[in-house]
Coordinates of C-alpha atoms and ligand atoms in Angstrom, one line a residue:
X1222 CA 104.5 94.2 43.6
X1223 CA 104.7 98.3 43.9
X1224 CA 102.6 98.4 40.5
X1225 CA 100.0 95.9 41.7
X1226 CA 99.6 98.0 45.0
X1227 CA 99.7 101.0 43.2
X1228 CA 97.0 100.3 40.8
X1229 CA 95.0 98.9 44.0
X1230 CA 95.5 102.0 46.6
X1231 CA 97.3 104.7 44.1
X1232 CA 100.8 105.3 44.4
X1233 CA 100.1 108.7 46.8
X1234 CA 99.3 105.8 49.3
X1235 CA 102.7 104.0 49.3
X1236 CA 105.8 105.6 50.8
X1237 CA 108.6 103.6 50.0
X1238 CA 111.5 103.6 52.4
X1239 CA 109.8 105.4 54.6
X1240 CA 111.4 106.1 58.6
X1241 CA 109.0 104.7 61.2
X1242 CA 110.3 107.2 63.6
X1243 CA 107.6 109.4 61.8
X1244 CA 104.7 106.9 63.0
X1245 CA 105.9 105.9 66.3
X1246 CA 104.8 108.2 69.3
X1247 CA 108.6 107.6 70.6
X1248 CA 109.6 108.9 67.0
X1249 CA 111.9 106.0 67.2
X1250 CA 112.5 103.5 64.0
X1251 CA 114.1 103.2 61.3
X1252 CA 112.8 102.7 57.9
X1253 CA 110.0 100.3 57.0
X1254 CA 110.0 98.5 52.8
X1255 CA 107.3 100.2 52.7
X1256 CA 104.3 101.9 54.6
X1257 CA 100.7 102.1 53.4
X1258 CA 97.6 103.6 53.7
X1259 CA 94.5 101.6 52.7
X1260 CA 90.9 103.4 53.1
X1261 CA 88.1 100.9 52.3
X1262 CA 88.3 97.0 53.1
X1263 CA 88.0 95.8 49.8
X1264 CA 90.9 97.6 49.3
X1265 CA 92.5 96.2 52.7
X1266 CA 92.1 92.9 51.2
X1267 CA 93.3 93.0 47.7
X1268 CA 96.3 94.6 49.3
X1269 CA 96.5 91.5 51.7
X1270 CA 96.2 89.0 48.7
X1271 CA 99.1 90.8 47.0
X1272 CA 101.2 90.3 50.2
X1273 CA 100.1 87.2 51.0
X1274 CA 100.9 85.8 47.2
X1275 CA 104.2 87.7 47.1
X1276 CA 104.9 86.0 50.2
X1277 CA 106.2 89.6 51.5
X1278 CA 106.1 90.0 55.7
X1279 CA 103.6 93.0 56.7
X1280 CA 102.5 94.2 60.0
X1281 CA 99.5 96.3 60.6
X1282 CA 100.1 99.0 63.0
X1283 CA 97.7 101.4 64.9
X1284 CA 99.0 105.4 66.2
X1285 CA 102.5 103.6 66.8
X1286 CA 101.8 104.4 70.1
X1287 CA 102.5 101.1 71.9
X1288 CA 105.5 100.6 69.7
X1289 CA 109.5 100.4 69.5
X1290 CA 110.3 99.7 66.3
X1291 CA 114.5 99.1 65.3
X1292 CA 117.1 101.2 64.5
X1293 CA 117.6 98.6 61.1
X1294 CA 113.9 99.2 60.2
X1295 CA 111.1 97.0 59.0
X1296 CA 111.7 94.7 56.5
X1297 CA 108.5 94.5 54.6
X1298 CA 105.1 96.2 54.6
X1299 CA 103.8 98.3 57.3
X1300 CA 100.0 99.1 56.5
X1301 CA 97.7 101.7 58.5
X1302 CA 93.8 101.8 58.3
X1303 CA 92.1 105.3 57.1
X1304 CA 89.7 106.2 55.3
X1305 CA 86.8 104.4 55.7
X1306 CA 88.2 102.3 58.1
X1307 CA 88.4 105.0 60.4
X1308 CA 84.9 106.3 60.0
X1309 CA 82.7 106.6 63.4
X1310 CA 79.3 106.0 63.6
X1311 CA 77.0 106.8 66.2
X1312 CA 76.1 106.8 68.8
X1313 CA 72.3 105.7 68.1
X1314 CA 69.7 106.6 70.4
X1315 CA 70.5 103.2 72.3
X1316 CA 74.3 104.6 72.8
X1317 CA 75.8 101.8 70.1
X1318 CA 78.4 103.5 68.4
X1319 CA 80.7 101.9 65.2
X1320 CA 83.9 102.9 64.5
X1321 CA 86.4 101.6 61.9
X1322 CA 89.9 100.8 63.2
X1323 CA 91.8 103.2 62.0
X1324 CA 89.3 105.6 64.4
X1325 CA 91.3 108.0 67.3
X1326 CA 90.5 106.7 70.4
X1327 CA 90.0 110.3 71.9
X1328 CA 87.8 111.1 68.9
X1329 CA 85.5 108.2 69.8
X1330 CA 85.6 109.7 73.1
X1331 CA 84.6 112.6 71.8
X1332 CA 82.0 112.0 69.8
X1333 CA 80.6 110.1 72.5
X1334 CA 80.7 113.3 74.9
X1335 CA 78.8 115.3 72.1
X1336 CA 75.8 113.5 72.0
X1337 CA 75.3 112.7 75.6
X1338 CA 76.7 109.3 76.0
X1339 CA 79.5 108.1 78.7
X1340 CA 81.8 105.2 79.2
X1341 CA 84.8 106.2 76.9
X1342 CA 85.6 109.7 79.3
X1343 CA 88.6 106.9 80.5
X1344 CA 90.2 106.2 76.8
X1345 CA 89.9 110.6 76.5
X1346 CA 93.8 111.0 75.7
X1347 CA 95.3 107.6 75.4
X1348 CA 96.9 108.6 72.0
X1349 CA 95.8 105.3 69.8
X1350 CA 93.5 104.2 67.6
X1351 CA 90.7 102.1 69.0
X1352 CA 92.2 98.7 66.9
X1353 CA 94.9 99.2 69.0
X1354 CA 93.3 99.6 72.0
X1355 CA 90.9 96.4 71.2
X1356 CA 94.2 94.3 70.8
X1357 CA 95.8 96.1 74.1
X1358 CA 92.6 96.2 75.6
X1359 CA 93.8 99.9 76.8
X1360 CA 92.7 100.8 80.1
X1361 CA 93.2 104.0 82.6
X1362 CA 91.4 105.9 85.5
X1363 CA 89.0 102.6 86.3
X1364 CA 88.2 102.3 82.6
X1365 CA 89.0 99.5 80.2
X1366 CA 87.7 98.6 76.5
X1367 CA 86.5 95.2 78.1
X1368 CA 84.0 97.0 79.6
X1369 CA 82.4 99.6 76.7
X1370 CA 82.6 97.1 73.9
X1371 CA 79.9 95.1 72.9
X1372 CA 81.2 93.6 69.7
X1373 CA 84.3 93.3 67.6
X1374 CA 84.6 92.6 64.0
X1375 CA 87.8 90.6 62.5
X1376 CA 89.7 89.9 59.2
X1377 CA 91.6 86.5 59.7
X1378 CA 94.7 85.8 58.1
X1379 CA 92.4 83.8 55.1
X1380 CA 91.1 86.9 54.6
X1381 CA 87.3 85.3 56.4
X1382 CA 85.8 87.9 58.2
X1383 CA 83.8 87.0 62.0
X1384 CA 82.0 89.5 64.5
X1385 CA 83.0 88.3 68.0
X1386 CA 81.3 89.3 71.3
X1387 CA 83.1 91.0 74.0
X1388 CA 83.6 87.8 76.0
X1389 CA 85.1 86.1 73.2
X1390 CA 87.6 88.9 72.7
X1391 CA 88.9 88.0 75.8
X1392 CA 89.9 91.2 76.8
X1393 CA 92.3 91.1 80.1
X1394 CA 94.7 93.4 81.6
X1395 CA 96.6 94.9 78.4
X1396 CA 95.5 91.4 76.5
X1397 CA 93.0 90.2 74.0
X1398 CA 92.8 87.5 72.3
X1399 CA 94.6 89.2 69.2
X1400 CA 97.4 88.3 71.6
X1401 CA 97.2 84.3 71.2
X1402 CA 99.2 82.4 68.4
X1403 CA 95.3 81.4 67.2
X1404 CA 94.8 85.0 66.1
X1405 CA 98.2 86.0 65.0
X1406 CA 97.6 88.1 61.8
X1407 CA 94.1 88.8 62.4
X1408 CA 93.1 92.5 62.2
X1409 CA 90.3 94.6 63.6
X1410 CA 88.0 96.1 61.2
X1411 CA 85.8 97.5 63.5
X1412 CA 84.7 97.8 67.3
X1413 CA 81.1 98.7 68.1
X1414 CA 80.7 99.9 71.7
X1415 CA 77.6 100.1 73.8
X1416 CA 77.5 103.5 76.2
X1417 CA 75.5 104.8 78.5
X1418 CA 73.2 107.7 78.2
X1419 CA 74.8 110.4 80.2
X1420 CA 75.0 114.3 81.1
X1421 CA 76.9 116.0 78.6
X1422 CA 78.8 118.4 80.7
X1423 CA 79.6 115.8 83.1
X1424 CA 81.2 113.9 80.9
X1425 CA 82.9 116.5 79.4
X1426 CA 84.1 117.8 82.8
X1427 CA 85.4 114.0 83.6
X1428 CA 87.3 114.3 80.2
X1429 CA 88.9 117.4 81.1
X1430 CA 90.0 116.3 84.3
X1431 CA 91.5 113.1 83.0
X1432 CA 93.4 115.3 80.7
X1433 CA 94.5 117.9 83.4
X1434 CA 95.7 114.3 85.3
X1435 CA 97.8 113.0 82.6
X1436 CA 99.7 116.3 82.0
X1437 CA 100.2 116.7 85.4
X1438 CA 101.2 113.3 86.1
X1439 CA 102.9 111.8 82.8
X1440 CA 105.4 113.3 80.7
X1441 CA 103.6 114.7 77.8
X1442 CA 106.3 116.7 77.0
X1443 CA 108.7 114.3 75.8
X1444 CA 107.9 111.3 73.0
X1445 CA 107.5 107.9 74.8
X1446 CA 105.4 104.7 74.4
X1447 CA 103.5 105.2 77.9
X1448 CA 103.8 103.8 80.2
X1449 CA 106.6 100.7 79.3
X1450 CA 106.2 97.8 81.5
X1451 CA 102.9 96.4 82.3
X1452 CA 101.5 96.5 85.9
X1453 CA 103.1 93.6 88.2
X1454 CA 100.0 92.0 90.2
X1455 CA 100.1 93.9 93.3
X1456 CA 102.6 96.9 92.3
X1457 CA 103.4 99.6 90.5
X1458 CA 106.0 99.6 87.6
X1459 CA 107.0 103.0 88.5
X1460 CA 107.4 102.6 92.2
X1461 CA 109.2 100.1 92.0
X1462 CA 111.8 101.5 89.6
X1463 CA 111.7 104.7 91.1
X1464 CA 112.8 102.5 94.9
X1465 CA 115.7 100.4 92.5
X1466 CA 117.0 104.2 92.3
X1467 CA 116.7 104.3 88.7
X1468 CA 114.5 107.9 88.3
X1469 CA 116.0 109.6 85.7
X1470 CA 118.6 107.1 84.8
X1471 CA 120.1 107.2 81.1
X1472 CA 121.3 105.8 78.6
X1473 CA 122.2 107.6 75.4
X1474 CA 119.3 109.9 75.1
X1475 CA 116.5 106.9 76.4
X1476 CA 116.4 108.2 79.8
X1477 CA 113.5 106.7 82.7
X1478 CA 111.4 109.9 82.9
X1479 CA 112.4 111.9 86.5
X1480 CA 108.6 112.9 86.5
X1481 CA 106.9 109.1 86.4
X1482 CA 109.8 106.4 86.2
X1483 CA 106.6 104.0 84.5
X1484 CA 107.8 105.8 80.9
X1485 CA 110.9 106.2 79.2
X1486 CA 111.1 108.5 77.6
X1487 CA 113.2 110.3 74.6
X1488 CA 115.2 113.0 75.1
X1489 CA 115.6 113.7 71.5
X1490 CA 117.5 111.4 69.7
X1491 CA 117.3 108.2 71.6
X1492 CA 117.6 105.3 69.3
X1493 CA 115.5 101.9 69.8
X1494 CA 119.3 100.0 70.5
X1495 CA 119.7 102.7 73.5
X1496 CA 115.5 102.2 74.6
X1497 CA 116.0 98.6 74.8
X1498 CA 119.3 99.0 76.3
X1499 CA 117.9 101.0 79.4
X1500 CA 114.7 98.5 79.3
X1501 CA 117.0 95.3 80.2
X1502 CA 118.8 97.6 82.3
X1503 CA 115.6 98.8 84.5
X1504 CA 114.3 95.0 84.4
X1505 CA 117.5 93.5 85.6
X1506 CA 118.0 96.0 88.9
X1507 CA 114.4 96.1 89.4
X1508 CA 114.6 92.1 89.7
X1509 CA 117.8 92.3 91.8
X1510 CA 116.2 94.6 94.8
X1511 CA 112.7 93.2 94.8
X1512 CA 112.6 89.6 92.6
X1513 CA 109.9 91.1 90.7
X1514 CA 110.1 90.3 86.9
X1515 CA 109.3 93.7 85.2
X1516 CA 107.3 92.2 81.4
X1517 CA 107.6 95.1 78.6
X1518 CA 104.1 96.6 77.8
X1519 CA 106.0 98.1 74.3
X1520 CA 105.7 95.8 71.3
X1521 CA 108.9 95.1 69.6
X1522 CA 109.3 95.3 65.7
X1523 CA 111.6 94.8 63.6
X1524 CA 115.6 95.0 63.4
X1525 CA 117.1 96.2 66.3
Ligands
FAD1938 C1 101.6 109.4 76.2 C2 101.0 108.0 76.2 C3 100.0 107.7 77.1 C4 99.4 106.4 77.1 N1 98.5 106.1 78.0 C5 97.9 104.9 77.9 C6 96.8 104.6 78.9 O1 96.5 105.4 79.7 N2 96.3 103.4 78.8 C7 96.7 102.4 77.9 O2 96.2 101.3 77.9 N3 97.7 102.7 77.0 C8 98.2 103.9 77.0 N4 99.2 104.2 76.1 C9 99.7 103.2 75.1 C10 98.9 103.1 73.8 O3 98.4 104.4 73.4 C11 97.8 102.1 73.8 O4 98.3 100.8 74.0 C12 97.0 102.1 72.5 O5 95.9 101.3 72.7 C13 97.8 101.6 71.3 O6 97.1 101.9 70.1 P1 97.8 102.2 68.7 O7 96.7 102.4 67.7 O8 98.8 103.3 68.9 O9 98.5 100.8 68.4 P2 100.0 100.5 67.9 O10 101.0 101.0 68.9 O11 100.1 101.0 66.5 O12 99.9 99.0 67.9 C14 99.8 98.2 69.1 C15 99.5 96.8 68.7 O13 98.2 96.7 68.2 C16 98.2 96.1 66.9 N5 97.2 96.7 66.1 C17 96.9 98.0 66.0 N6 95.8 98.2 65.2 C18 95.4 97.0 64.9 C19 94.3 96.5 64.1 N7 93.4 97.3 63.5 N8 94.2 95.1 64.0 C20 95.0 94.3 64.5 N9 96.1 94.7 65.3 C21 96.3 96.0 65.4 C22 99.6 96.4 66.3 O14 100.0 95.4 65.3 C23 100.5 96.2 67.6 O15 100.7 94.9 67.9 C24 99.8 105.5 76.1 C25 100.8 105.8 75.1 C26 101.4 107.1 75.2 C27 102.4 107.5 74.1

């Protein structure tokens, strides 16, 4: 199998026991078969054809930034989209921009700002990829992909490709339909968003002060998935863990950040056993005090 991907995506393009603690933003993970890099989608596919025929597991990740992947690793292929795949065009003079998966959320953003045209100021610093954020349907400060994109382009599991519209992404609160058994395998190729025409330095000045919020407000200066459990309708994650008296609680080197109990953060060497660990631990006191069922926002892969 490593000679037939090799010959498709060159060998500088396959790391072979390769630590996912290097592509996680919790720098957590151990060590995935192996991890590549594809850059064009006819590439993306023959590599899909090989896995598929081989009948070897792979998972297509984003930043890493939504993700705890296990201290026993990944046991398969882990495959990122560059390249081509993470190309941005636009925005057009009607504010339709394209960008390939792979793409940085912030640099969408920015490239947005440049030429005049708001609605992403929101995703300015949310450290994925814009695939990711199609399948989180990432959201902050009022903003939310649901309501910038205008179409989504998939590659199904049969290796069929479809455009959907926004409605039929289904894009809820950090949910798409990626998220459904229907879609399981399917991968974004590329999102094309519709903005507004805008002020330039207003936008820009919107950006800066959504950055100035989130280092003022999140912990930044640790690695963490952001925030780790999702919203519960009508609180706050973080309230409610900070009121269960858990602010700054730790376990090994996971610790629930002292400056917004919504992340946990790593200390330095946390490892995913000690993340989950704390995770159960926060869910089961915050469901003692209040009866409120914390749900993990993080994605779980692999061995733990
Ligand atoms: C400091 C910090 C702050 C954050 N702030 C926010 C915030 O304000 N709002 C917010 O919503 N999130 C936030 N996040 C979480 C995270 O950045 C988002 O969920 C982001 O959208 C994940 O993108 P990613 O590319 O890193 O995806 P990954 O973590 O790599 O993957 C997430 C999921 O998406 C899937 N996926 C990724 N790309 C594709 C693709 N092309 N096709 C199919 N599936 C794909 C993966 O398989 C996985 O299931 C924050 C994270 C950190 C570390």
């Amino acid at each position: 199998m490593l000679e037939q991907l090799s010959e498709l995506i060159g060998k500088e393009n396959i790391l072979t026991n390769e630590p996912m603690s290097k592509h996680t933003s919790f720098h957590i993970g151990g060590p995935a078969g192996y991890y590549i890099q594809v850059r064009t989608k006819e590439q993306l596919i023959g590599v899909l054809r090989i896995l598929q025929d081989k009948g070897s597991p792979y998972y297509l990740i984003g930043n890493g930034s939504n993700l705890l992947v296990g201290d026993e690793g990944y046991d398969g292929v882990i495959v990122r989209l560059t390249g081509e795949l993470a190309a941005i065009l636009g925005p057009d003079e009607a504010g339709y921009i394209t960008a390939g998966a792979g793409a940085m959320l912030s640099q969408v953003a920015y490239q947005a700002m440049e030429s005049g045209f708001s609605g992403m100021e929101f995703a300015f610093g949310i450290p994925g990829t814009i695939g990711g954020a199609i399948v989180m349907n990432a959201g902050a400060y009022d903003g939310e992909m649901r309501l910038v994109v205008s179409s989504v382009r998939l590659l199904l599991p049969d290796l069929s490709e479809v455009e959907k519209s926004c409605e039929a992404m289904e894009l809820g609160y950090r949910t798409s339909i990626l998220k459904s058994k229907a879609y399981e395998g399917a991968i974004v190729l590329s999102v094309t968003l519709q903005l507004q025409q805008g002020n330039r330095t207003a936008i820009k000045a919107k950006m800066d002060e959504f950055s100035k919020l989130r280092q003022s407000k999140q912990p930044l200066e640790y690695p963490s998935a952001g925030s780790t459990f999702k919203r519960p309708n009508g609180h706050y994650a973080g309230k409610l863990i900070m009121d269960a008296g858990l602010q700054g609680y730790r376990i090994g080197d996971a610790q629930v950040s002292e400056k917004h109990c919504g992340f946990v953060i790593n200390r330095g060497n946390a490892t995913a056993a000690e993340v989950r660990a704390l995770m159960q631990q926060v869910e089961d006191e915050v469901f003692e005090t209040t009866g409120i069922e914390l749900e993990p926002e993080v994605i779980f892969l692999g061995n733990f």
